[in-house]
Structure formats: structure tokens, C-alpha cells
XYZ file of C-alpha atoms in Angstrom:
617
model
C -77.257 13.714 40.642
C -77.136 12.449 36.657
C -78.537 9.479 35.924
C -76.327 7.836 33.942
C -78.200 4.717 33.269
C -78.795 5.954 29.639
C -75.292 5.775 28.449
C -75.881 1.780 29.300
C -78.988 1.570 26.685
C -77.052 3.592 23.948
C -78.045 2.015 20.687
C -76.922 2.945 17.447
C -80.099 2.887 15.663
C -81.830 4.923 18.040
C -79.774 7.748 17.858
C -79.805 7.590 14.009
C -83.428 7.455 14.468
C -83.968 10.320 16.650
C -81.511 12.347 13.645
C -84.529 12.170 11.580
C -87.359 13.119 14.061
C -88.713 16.179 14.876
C -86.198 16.949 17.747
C -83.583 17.495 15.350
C -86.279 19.546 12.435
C -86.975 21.838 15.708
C -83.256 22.381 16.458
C -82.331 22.888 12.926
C -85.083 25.503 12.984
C -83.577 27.180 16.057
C -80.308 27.401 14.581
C -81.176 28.157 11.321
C -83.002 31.889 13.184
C -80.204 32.373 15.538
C -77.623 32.376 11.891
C -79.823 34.783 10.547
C -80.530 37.254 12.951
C -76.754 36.865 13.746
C -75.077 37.555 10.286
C -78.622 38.977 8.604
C -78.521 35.829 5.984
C -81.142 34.082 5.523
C -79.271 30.541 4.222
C -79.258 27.462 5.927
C -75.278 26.860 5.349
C -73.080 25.743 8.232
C -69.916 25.769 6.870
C -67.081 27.524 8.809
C -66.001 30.931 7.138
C -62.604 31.150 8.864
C -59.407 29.024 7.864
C -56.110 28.424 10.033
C -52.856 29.841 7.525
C -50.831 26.037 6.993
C -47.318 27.320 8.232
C -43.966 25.159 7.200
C -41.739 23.494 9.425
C -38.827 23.569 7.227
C -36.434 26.649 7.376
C -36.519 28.338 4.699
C -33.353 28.757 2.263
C -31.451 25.704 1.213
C -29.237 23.764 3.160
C -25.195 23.783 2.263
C -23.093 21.161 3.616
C -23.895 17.908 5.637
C -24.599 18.884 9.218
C -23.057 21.070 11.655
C -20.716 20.512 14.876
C -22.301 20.556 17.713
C -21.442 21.146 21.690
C -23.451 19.039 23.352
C -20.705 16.836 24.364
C -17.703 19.001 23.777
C -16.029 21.211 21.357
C -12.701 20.458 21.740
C -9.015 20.539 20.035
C -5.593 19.350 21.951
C -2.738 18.367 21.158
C -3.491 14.636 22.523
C -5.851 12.588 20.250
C -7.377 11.411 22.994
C -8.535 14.553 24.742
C -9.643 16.067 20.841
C -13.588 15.943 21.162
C -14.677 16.785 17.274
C -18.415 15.671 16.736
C -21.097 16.948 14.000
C -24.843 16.258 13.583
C -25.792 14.956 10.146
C -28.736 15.653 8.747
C -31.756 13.381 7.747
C -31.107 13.779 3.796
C -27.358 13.199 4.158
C -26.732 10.245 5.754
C -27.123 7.511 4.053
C -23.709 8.740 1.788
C -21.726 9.102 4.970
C -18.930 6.682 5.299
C -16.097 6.439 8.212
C -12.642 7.767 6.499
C -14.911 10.240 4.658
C -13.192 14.044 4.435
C -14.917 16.851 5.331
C -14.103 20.549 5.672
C -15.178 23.098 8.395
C -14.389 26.448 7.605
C -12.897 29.128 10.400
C -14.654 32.306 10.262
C -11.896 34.541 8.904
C -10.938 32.126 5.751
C -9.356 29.375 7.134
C -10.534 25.473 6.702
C -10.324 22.823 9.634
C -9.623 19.604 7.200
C -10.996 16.557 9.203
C -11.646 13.026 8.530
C -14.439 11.012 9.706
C -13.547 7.973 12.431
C -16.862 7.202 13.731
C -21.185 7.421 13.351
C -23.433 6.986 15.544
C -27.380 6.927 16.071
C -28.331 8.733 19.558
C -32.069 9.051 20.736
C -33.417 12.345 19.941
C -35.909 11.993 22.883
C -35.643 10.314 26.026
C -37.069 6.408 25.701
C -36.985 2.790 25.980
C -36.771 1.327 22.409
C -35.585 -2.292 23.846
C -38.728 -3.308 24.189
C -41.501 -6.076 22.802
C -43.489 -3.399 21.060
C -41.064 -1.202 19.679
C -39.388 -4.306 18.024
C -42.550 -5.755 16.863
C -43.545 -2.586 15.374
C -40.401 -2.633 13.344
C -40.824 -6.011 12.321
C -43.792 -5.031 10.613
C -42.976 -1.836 9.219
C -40.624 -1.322 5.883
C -39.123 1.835 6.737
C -37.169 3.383 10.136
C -38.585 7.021 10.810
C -34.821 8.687 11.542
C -36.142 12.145 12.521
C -36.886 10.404 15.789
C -32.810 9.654 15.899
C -29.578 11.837 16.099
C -26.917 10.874 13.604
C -23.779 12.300 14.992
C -20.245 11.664 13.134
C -17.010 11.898 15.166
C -14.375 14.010 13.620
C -10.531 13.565 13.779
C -9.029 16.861 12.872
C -6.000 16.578 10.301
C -4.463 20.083 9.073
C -6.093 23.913 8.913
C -5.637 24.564 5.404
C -4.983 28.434 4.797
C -4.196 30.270 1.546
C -0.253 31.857 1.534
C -0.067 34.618 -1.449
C -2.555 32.696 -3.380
C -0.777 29.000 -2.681
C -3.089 27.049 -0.237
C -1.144 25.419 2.497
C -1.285 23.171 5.649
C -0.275 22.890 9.032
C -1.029 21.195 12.113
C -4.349 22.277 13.686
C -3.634 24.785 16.017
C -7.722 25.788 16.601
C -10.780 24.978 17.353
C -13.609 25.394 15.161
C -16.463 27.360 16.145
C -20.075 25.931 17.504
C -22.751 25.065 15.003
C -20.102 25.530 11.954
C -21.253 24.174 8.787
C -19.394 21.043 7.538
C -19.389 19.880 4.252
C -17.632 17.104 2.174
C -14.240 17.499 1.141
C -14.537 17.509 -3.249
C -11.799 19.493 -4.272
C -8.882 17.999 -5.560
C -6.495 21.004 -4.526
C -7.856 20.793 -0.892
C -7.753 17.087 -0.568
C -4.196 16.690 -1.859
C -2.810 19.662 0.663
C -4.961 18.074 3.776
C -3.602 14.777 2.635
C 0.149 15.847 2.420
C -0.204 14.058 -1.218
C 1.985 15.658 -3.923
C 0.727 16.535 -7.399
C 3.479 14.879 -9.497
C 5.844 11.559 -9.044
C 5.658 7.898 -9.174
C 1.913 6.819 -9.885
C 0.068 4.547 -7.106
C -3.220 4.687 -7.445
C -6.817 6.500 -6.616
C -7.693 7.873 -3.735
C -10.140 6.192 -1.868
C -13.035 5.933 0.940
C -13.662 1.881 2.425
C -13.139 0.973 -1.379
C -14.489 3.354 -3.114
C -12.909 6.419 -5.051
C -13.137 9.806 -3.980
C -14.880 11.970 -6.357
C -14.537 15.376 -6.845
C -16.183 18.012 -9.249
C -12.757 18.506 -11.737
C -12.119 15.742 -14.586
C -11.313 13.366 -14.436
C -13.096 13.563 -10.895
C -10.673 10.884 -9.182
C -7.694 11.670 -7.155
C -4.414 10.552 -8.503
C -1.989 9.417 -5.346
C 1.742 9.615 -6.495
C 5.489 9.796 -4.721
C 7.434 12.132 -4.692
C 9.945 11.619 -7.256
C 12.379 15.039 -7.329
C 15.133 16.353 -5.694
C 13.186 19.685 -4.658
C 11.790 18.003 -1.508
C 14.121 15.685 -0.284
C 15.535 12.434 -1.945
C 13.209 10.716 -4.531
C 11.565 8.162 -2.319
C 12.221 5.588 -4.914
C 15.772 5.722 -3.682
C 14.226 5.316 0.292
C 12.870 1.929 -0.637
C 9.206 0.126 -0.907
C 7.594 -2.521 0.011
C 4.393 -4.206 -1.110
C 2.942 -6.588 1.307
C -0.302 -8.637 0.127
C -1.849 -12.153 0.772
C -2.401 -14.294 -2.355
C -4.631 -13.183 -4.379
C -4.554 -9.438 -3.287
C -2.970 -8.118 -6.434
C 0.708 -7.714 -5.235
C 1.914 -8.694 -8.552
C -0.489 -6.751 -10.803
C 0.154 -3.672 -8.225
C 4.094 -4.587 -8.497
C 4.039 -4.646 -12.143
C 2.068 -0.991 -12.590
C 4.223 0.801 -10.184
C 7.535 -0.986 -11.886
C 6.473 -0.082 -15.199
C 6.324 3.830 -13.908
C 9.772 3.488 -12.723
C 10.521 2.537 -16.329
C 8.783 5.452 -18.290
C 10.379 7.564 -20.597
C 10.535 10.707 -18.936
C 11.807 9.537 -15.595
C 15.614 10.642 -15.427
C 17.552 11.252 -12.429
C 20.836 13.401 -12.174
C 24.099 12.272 -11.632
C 27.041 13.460 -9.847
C 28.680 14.388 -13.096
C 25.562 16.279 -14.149
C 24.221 13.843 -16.472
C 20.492 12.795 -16.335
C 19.725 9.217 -16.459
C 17.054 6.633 -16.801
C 16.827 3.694 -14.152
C 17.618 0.387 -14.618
C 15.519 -2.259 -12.855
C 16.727 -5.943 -12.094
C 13.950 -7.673 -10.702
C 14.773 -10.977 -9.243
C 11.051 -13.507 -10.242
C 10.409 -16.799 -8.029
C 7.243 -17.325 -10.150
C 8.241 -16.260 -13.687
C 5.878 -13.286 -14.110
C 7.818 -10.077 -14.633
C 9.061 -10.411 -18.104
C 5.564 -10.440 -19.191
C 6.407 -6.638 -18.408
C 7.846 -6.740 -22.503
C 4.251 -7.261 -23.843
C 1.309 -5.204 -24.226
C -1.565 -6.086 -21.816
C -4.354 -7.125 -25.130
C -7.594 -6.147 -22.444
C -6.284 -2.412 -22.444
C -8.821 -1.173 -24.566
C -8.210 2.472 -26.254
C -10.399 4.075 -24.127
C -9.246 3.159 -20.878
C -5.599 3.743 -22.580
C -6.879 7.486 -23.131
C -7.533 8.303 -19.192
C -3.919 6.843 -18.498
C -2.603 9.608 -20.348
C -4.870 12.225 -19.326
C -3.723 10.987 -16.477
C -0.050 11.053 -17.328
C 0.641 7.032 -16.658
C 2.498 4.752 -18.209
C 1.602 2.000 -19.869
C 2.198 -0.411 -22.204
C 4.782 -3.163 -22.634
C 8.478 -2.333 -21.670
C 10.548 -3.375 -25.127
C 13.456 -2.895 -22.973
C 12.540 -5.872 -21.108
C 15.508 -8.507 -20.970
C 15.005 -11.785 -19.500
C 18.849 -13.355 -17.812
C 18.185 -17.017 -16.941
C 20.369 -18.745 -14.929
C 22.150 -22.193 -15.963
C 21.553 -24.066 -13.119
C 22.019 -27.780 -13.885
C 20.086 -29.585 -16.493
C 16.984 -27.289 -15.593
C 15.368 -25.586 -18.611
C 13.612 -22.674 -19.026
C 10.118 -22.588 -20.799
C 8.994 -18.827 -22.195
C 5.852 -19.744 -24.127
C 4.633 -16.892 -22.028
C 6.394 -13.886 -23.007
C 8.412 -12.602 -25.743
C 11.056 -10.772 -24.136
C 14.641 -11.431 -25.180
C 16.799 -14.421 -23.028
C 19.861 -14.194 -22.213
C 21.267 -17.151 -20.358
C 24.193 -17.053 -17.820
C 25.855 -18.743 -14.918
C 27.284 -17.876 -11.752
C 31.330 -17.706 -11.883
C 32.760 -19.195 -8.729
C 35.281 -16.342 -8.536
C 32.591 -13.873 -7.296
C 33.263 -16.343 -3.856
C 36.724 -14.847 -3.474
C 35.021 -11.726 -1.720
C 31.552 -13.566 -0.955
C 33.063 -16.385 0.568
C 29.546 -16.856 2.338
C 27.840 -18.099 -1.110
C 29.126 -21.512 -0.621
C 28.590 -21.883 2.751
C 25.208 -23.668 2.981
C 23.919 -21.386 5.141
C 24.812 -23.035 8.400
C 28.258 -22.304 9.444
C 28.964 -21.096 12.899
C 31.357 -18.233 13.444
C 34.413 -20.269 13.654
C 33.480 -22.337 10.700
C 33.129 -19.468 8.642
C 36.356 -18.399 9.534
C 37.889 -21.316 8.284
C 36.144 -21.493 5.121
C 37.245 -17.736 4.286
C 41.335 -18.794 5.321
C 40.175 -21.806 3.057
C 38.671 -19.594 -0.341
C 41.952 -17.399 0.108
C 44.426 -19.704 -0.032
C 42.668 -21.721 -3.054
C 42.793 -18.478 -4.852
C 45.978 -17.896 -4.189
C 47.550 -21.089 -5.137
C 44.997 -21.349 -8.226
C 44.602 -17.872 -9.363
C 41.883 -15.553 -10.377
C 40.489 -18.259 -12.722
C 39.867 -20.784 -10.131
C 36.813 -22.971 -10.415
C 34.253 -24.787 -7.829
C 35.410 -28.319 -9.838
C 39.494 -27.239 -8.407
C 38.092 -25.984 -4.957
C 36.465 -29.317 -4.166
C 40.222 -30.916 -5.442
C 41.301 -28.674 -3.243
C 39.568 -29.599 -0.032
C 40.127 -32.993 -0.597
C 43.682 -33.215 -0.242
C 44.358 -35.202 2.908
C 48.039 -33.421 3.701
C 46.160 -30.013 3.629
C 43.971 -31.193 5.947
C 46.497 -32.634 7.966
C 48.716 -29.667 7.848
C 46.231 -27.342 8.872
C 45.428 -29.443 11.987
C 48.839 -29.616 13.081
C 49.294 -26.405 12.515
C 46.389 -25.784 15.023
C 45.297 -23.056 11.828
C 42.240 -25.085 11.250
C 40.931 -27.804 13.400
C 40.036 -31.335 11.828
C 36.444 -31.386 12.754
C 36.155 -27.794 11.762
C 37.683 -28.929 8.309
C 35.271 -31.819 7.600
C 31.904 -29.395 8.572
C 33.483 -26.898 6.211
C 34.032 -29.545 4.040
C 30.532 -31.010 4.305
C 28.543 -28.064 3.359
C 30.625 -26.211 0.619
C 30.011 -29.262 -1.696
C 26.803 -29.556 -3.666
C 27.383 -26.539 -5.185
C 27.879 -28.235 -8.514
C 24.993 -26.927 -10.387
C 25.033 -23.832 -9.640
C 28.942 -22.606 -10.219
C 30.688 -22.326 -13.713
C 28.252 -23.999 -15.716
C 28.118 -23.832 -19.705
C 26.750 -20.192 -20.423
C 28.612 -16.942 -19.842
C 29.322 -15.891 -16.717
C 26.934 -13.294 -15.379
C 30.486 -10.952 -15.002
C 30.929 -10.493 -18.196
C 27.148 -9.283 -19.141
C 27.002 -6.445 -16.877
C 26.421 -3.841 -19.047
C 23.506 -5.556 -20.417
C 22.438 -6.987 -16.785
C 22.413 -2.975 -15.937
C 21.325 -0.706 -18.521
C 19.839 2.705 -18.182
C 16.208 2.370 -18.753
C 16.426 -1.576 -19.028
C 14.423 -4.093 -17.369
C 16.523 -7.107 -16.529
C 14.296 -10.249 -15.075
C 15.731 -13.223 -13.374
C 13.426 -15.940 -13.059
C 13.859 -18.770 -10.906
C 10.904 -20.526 -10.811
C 12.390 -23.334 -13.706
C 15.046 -24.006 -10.940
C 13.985 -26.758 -8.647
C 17.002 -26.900 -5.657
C 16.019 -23.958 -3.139
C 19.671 -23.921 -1.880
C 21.030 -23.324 -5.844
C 17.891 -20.436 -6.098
C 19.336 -18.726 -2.767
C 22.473 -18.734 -3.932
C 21.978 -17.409 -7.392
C 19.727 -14.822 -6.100
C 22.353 -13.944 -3.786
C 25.219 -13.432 -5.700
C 23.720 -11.303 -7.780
C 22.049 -8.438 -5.421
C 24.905 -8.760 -3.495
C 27.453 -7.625 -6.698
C 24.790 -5.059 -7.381
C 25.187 -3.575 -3.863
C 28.739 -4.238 -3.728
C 29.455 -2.250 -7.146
C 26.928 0.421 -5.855
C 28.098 1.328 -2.494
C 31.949 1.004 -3.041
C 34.308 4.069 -3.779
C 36.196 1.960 -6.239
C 33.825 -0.032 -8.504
C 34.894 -3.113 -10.846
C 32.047 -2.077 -12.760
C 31.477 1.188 -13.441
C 28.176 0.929 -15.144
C 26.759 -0.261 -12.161
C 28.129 2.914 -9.916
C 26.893 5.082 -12.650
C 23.538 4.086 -13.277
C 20.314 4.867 -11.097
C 18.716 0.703 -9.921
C 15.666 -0.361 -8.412
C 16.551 -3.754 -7.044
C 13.192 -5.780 -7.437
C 12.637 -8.760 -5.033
C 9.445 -10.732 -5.008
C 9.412 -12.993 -2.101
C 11.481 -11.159 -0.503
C 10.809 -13.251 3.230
C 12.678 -15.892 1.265
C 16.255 -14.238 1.679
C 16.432 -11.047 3.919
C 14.537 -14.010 6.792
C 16.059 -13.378 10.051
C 18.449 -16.180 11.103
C 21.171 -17.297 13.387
C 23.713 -18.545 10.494
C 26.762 -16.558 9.535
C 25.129 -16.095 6.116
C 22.320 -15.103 6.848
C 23.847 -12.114 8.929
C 26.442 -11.749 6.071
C 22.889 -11.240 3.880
C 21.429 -8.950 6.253
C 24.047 -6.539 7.694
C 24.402 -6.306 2.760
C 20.883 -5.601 2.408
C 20.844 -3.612 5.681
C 23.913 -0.935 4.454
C 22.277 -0.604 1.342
C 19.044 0.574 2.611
C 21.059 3.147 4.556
C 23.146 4.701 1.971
C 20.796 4.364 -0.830
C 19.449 7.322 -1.365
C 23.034 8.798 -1.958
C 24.051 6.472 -4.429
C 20.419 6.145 -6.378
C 19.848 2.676 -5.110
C 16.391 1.735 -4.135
C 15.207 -1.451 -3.036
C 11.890 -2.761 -3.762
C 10.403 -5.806 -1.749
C 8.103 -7.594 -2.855
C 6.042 -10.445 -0.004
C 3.468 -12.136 1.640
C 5.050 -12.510 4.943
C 6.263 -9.235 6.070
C 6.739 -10.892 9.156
C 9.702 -12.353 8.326
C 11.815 -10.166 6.622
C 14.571 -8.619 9.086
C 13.744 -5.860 11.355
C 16.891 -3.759 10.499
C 16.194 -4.201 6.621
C 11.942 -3.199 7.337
C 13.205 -0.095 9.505
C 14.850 1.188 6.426
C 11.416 1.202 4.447
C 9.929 4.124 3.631
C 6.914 3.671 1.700
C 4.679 0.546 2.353
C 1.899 -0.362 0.751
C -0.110 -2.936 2.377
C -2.729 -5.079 0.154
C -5.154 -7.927 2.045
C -3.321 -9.674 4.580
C -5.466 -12.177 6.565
C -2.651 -13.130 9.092
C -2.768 -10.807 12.261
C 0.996 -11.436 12.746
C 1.810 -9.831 9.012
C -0.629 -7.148 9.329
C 1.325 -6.131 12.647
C 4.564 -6.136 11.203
C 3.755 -3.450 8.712
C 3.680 -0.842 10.921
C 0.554 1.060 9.976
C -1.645 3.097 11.796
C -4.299 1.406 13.806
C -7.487 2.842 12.103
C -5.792 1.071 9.240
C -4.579 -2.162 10.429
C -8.488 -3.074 10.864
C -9.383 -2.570 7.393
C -6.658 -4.756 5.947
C -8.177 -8.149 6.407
C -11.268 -7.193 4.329
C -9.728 -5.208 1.494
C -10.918 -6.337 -2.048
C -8.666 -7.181 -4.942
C -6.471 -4.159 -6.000
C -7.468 -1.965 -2.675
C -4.209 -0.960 -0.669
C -3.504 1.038 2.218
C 0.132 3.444 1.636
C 1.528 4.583 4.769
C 4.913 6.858 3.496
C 5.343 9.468 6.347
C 7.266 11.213 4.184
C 4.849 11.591 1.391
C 1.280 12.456 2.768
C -0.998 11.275 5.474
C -2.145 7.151 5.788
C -4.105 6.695 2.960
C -6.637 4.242 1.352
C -6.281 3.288 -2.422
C -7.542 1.714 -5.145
C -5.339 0.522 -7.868
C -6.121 0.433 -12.051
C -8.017 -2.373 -12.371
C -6.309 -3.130 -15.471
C -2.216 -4.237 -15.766
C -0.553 -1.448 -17.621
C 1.151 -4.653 -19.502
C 0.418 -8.061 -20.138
C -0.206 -10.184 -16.778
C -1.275 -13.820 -16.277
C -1.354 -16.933 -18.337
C -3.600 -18.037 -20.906
């Protein structure tokens, strides 16, 4: 047996000793005459003569695309999302510029393209192990960088549109088929392909840039940005600024900037729309202004510089102050209106108390049950009758308080005492608001509405909430009125194309239980409905979508959605899910438009200049 006691008494020095004695000079020797008579040499080298060829891991060619789909845990299309199993491994070199909501294209063997968007990554263990442990974490914790070849990065596809090519036009329709195994994927960067995926059209009503979790999509065309737009034509349906916006944003989002941009494209040059009697016409825009902001819209923005000016018309946007820009302030009072802040033209006017005659609910206060309302309409016809056309608020409040009226009424069992007071009650207080000392907002209409004319009516110098409802009011309601009947008082109105502009909109289309309030509604309501046949569009303006009436929001067509942080608003909007979650931590200007009948959801990112002047020094 081997003693292995030695291996006990090893000693360093020893051995290096023993290197230098004559044991190793006699083994040298030896090995130095076995070489020779081997190869016939007669050196003393040792070296090694033979070398192992270095052969690359790395396939050769170079890589095109991102990754590839992969089966390992289903390749699978249906028609429910929920069964569709779309995944693709992404390699090492790609990943760090992947991004959920990313596009990507996987192309079909025989042309076709399989447009997809991205809705989830994930890291997966490329080999079986137990990373949750004390010295895997340590290790990181002293190491700078994470060795991801050990890792699969695998992105989740959901499936949009095949795009196909149809004489030379490329097209899209639902996806029908399922890619094939270990297909190529790549990211979407051509414009053409991204706006036929995306539904988007290539001309109308500018929005914004496409976008990716705030960040534009880039393409390889200049400019290499993707421009969103409506459709604004006749070729595909009904302009959609005839099916009604709305623009739903926190404070601070950018609602008004946003607002003014896409206002001030309504208002270009070149937009016309035709009329029954063949004419083309410009639109005219009355935009009613709680905070005084919109007849800034006459003014050039001063921090538009020339170059950014030059990619708006590459571009083909609009911009620029509006000199058609008309501001109609309402007499309300002794309120006065300041307007160090603009320098568009004022026009002051009041609110004639004849418009009651038909909109007997403008004097109601807002809190009149059925039968009171019924009362106060026998009430407004009669005083109009016995007083004429010309009768004021001053000789309605006479009126009502003539005790035999009252008492005749009663007797009469026409009108009940009680009911007269409560109608009594509320109709007064209307004094600043009716027939005041400016012209009466009846006789300005065809300056109010003018082809191509912005007309502004700010509010915000008048103080009484009751006196701003009721201005507001009575003037979107003659609008509608004059719009939707078959024989118009006014027909400028009837013949002109309007965008009616509310900001705040939660402030008067709120659902309520008073007659007015319905009176408001079931208005607002009719004119979303028959809009698009008589070029009306409305466009709503808020911060709590939550509160504007659900028959009025079912009527909206295009919404675009800025930061909300209240989950009851974000809900109301409608928008897909994937979307909803991105809304409370949108950035200034970001947006998410969901118009079915324009493209796909989408993601935006609006100019982060104001096409005209916005804000006060």
C-alpha cells in the first residue's frame, strides 16, 4: 500500500530545492535523448508544435430584426384575446430599446405582414436554478453589471391587423393567421405601415405625434415623426368634427394649450365644408371661456421661433394667431371686463329677455319641479301675450306681482297659490343678467356666427354662477335651436358650418333632477344626434368627465384623454384598459385618443409649443 505520509511533510522550499538538484539535470537529460531520437533534433525546446483552430460562437451573417417568435409556450391566433398566445424572444443587443406599446412587424411567408403591438416583457431563466438566494444576491450586490445571456427576454405580442398590398395600395384587415415559428420580428419604422396598422388617416384635423410611453415614434422618412390627424372629408363618412370631441385633462395636463392647437386647425384657411346648396364654407367657432383664455387665440404665440414655425408647415399645421378672433362679452351687472391680455376685438352684449318666450327654462333657477315648470311656461305666455314681443324681465316681475292675477289663477284652479309664490320665488334675481345696457346678443348674429370667425365668450369677469349659467345657456341653446330647426330665425346660423366650444363643460351638461337641467340635456343631447347632418359639432372641454350626462358622452366620438389622477374620471372616458393605466402618469402635453372611427387607441404627444399666444405674463 502507498505511504502517504509524504504528502503531510510537503514543503514548498523543498520541492523548489530538489528543481535545482541533480534529479531534475538527470531527467532533463533523459528527455532531452528521448526528443531527439524521436523527431532527429538535437534542441532542447519543449514547446508544443500543435495549436487548437479558435472557432466562433456567433453565427455568422448579421442579425435583422429584434428576436424571433417562439413556440415554447404556444403559437397561437383566435378570435378571443384571451386565448391569442403571441410571444417573441429578444435578443441580448436589443433589449434595452424595447418598450411595452412598441410596434413590431412579423412578416407571413408569401408577402404578407402580421402588425402587432407589444403588451408585455418578461425575464425567464435560461437554465434551471435558484437565484433567491444569499449568494446570488450578494454577488449582485457587488457586481456593476447583470450577465443577461444567462436570462430569456421574451415580449408578449397582441396581434392588430395583417397588412397586405392590393394593386400596389397596402391595406389592413383583421388577423385572420397565424404567423409561422421562429419568424423574424422587427420594429415597426415605416410611416406607411404604421398609419395602415393603426387605422390612422394621412390627412384631416391635426392632433398630435404618435407616440410609445411618451416618447415619439421614429421612423426613417422626414420628418421621422408620425403625424396623427381626423378624418376631416366626406369620402369616408361624416367629418368627425361634426361627431363631436371631447378633451378630458386634470389641471395642469395641457387641456387648454391642447384645446387651443386643435381649435386653431378648425380655423385654418383651407378647411371648407360643402353645403346643401353646393357652396363651400369655412367654420365658425363660438367658444364659450370660464377662465378668459381663448381670445388669446387673436395673437401670435412670441416663443414660436422660425424654425420650429418651418416643421409646422412641412408639416401642413396651422399656426399663428386667428385675426378673426372676436371677443362678445356679456353685460352682466356692474361687472367689467379687463383685456390687458389680448388684443382681439370686444364686442359687448346682453341677453334679451324675449329669447325666454321659447326658453321659458332660463329663468327658472334651476329648481322647479314638473308642475312648477308648467306654471311658469302658462305664466311667460300669457306675459307675452298681454305685453308683446318687446316685453322685458323689469314688466315680467310687474307682472307676477299683481295680487288679482294671482288670485285669479287660484280660483281658477289654473295655477295653485303655493305653486305661484315658488314660481314666483325663483324667477326673480334675474336682474343682472336680462336687458341690460348693450345690444342684445339677437341682433349681432351675423357677427356672433361668421364663416371662418372665432367668437369668444368669456365669463370669468362675471362673479354670480346662476347669471354665468344662464348666459351660457341662452346662447348654445339659440345656436342649437337655429341649427336643428327646418325654419330658422336666423339664417346665418342654419347656413354656416359651427364648432360649439365649451370649456368646463361638467359645469352645464351635469346630470340633475331639475326640469332645467333635463330641458339642458335632452338640447345638448338632440344636437349631438343630428349633428353631423346639419355641420354642428360640439366640442367639450373638462376636468370631470364624470359628470357630464351619460346621453350627451354617448354621443362623443373622439376623446382625447390628458392626465387624470381621479379613478372615477379616468373610468368615465371609456377607453381601453391597457390605456386607462397609463393615464394617471402621463406628462404635460401626452394624451391618449380613442376615436373608433378614426384608427386604433393611440398614445400622443402634443406640440410642445401653442400654435398662438397662451398664458399670462
Amino acid at each position: 500500500m502507498t505511504d502517504l505520509g509524504d504528502f503531510g511533510e510537503f514543503s514548498a522550499d523543498a520541492d523548489t530545492d530538489s528543481s535545482a538538484s541533480g534529479d531534475v539535470e538527470a531527467d532533463s537529460t533523459g528527455s532531452d535523448s528521448a526528443a531527439s531520437s524521436a523527431d532527429g533534433s538535437t534542441g532542447t525546446s519543449t514547446e508544443p508544435t500543435d495549436d487548437f483552430e479558435a472557432t466562433s460562437v456567433e453565427p455568422r451573417g448579421e442579425d435583422v430584426g429584434i428576436g424571433a417568435l417562439c413556440v415554447s409556450q404556444g403559437l397561437r391566433v383566435a378570435e378571443d384575446e384571451e386565448e391569442t398566445s403571441l410571444r417573441a424572444y429578444v435578443t441580448h443587443g436589443n433589449r434595452s430599446s424595447i418598450r411595452i406599446g412598441s410596434y413590431l412587424l412579423a412578416p407571413y411567408p408569401d408577402g404578407e405582414t402580421l402588425f402587432c403591438r407589444i403588451t408585455g416583457l418578461e425575464y425567464a431563466q435560461q437554465y434551471h436554478a435558484d437565484d433567491a438566494t444569499e449568494i446570488h444576491a450578494r454577488r449582485a450586490m457587488r457586481t456593476d453589471e447583470v450577465d443577461e445571456s444567462d436570462y430569456k427576454f421574451v415580449a408578449e405580442l397582441e396581434p392588430v391587423a395583417v397588412l397586405y398590398d392590393d394593386d400596389g395600395e397596402l391595406k389592413r384587415r383583421m388577423t385572420d393567421r397565424v404567423p409561422k415559428p421562429q419568424t423574424v420580428i422587427a420594429m415597426a419604422d415605416d410611416t406607411e405601415q404604421i398609419k395602415t396598422g393603426l387605422k390612422m388617416p394621412e390627412d384631416g384635423v391635426f392632433l398630435g405625434h404618435l407616440s410609445v410611453g411618451g416618447e415619439k415614434v421614429r421612423t426613417a422618412a422626414s420628418p421621422p415623426t408620425i403625424d396623427y390627424r381626423i378624418k376631416d372629408d366626406y369620402e369616408a363618412g361624416d367629418p368627425l368634427i361634426f361627431r363631436h370631441t371631447l378633451i378630458a385633462g386634470g389641471t395642469g395636463s395641457g387641456k387648454t394649450h391642447g384645446a387651443k392647437n386643435i381649435l386653431r386647425q378648425f380655423l385654418a384657411e383651407e378647411r371648407t365644408y360643402p353645403m346643401d346648396d353646393g357652396r363651400e364654407v369655412s367654420p365658425a367657432v363660438v367658444q364659450f371661456d370660464p377662465q378668459d383664455e381663448y381670445a388669446q387665440m387673436h395673437d401670435d404665440n412670441p416663443d414660436l421661433d422660425d424654425e420650429f414655425a418651418r416643421r409646422l408647415e412641412r408639416e401642413g399645421v396651422a399656426y399663428g394667431g386667428h385675426d378673426e378672433t372676436t371677443a362678445f362679452v356679456p353685460k352682466v351687472g356692474d361687472a367689467s371686463y379687463a383685456a390687458g391680455h389680448h388684443s382681439a376685438q370686444q364686442v359687448e352684449f346682453t341677453i334679451p329677455f324675449t329669447m325666454c318666450r321659447t326658453r321659458p327654462w332660463l329663468v327658472s333657477g334651476g329648481s322647479l319641479n314638473d308642475n312648477q315648470y308648467g306654471a311658469l311656461t302658462y305664466l311667460i305666455d300669457r306675459f307675452f301675450d298681454d305685453y308683446g314681443d318687446d316685453g322685458t324681465y323689469a314688466e315680467f316681475k310687474s307682472f307676477l306681482d299683481d295680487p288679482a292675477l294671482r288670485e285669479e289663477l287660484d280660483e281658477s284652479g289654473r295655477v295653485h297659490e303655493a305653486t305661484y309664490d315658488a314660481v314666483r320665488r325663483r324667477v326673480f334675481g334675474f336682474d343682472d343678467v336680462f336687458d341690460q345696457d348693450a345690444r342684445p346678443i339677437t341682433e349681432l348674429i351675423h357677427q356672433f356666427v361668421r364663416p371662418g370667425g372665432l367668437s369668444v365668450v368669456p365669463t370669468y369677469h362675471v362673479n354670480d354662477t346662476r347669471a354665468t349659467e344662464a348666459v351660457v345657456l341662452a346662447l348654445s341653446s339659440l345656436l342649437i335651436d337655429e341649427k336643428l330647426s327646418n325654419d330658422p330665425f336666423f339664417d346665418r346660423i342654419k347656413e354656416t358650418p359651427l364648432v360649439l366650444g365649451m370649456d368646463e363643460a361638467h359645469n352645464f351638461l351635469t346630470d340633475a333632477d331639475s326640469v332645467q337641467a333635463r330641458k339642458v340635456i335632452s338640447k345638448f343631447t338632440e344636437a349631438a344626434k343630428q349633428g353631423r347632418k346639419e355641420r354642428l359639432g360640439l366640442f367639450l372641454i373638462t376636468q370631470d368627465p364624470q359628470d357630464i350626462d351619460d346621453a350627451v358622452f354617448k354621443q362623443i366620438n373622439t376623446t382625447v384623454v390628458l392626465n387624470l389622477g381621479d379613478e372615477d374620471a379616468i373610468k368615465s372616458v371609456n377607453i381601453p384598459s391597457t390605456l386607462e393605466s397609463k393615464v394617471p402618469y402621463m406628462e404635460k402635453g401626452q394624451m391618449v385618443v380613442y376615436s373608433p372611427d378614426n384608427s386604433e387607441p393611440v398614445e400622443l404627444v402634443g406640440l410642445p409649443k401653442c400654435l398662438t399666444r397662451h398664458g399670462r405674463d
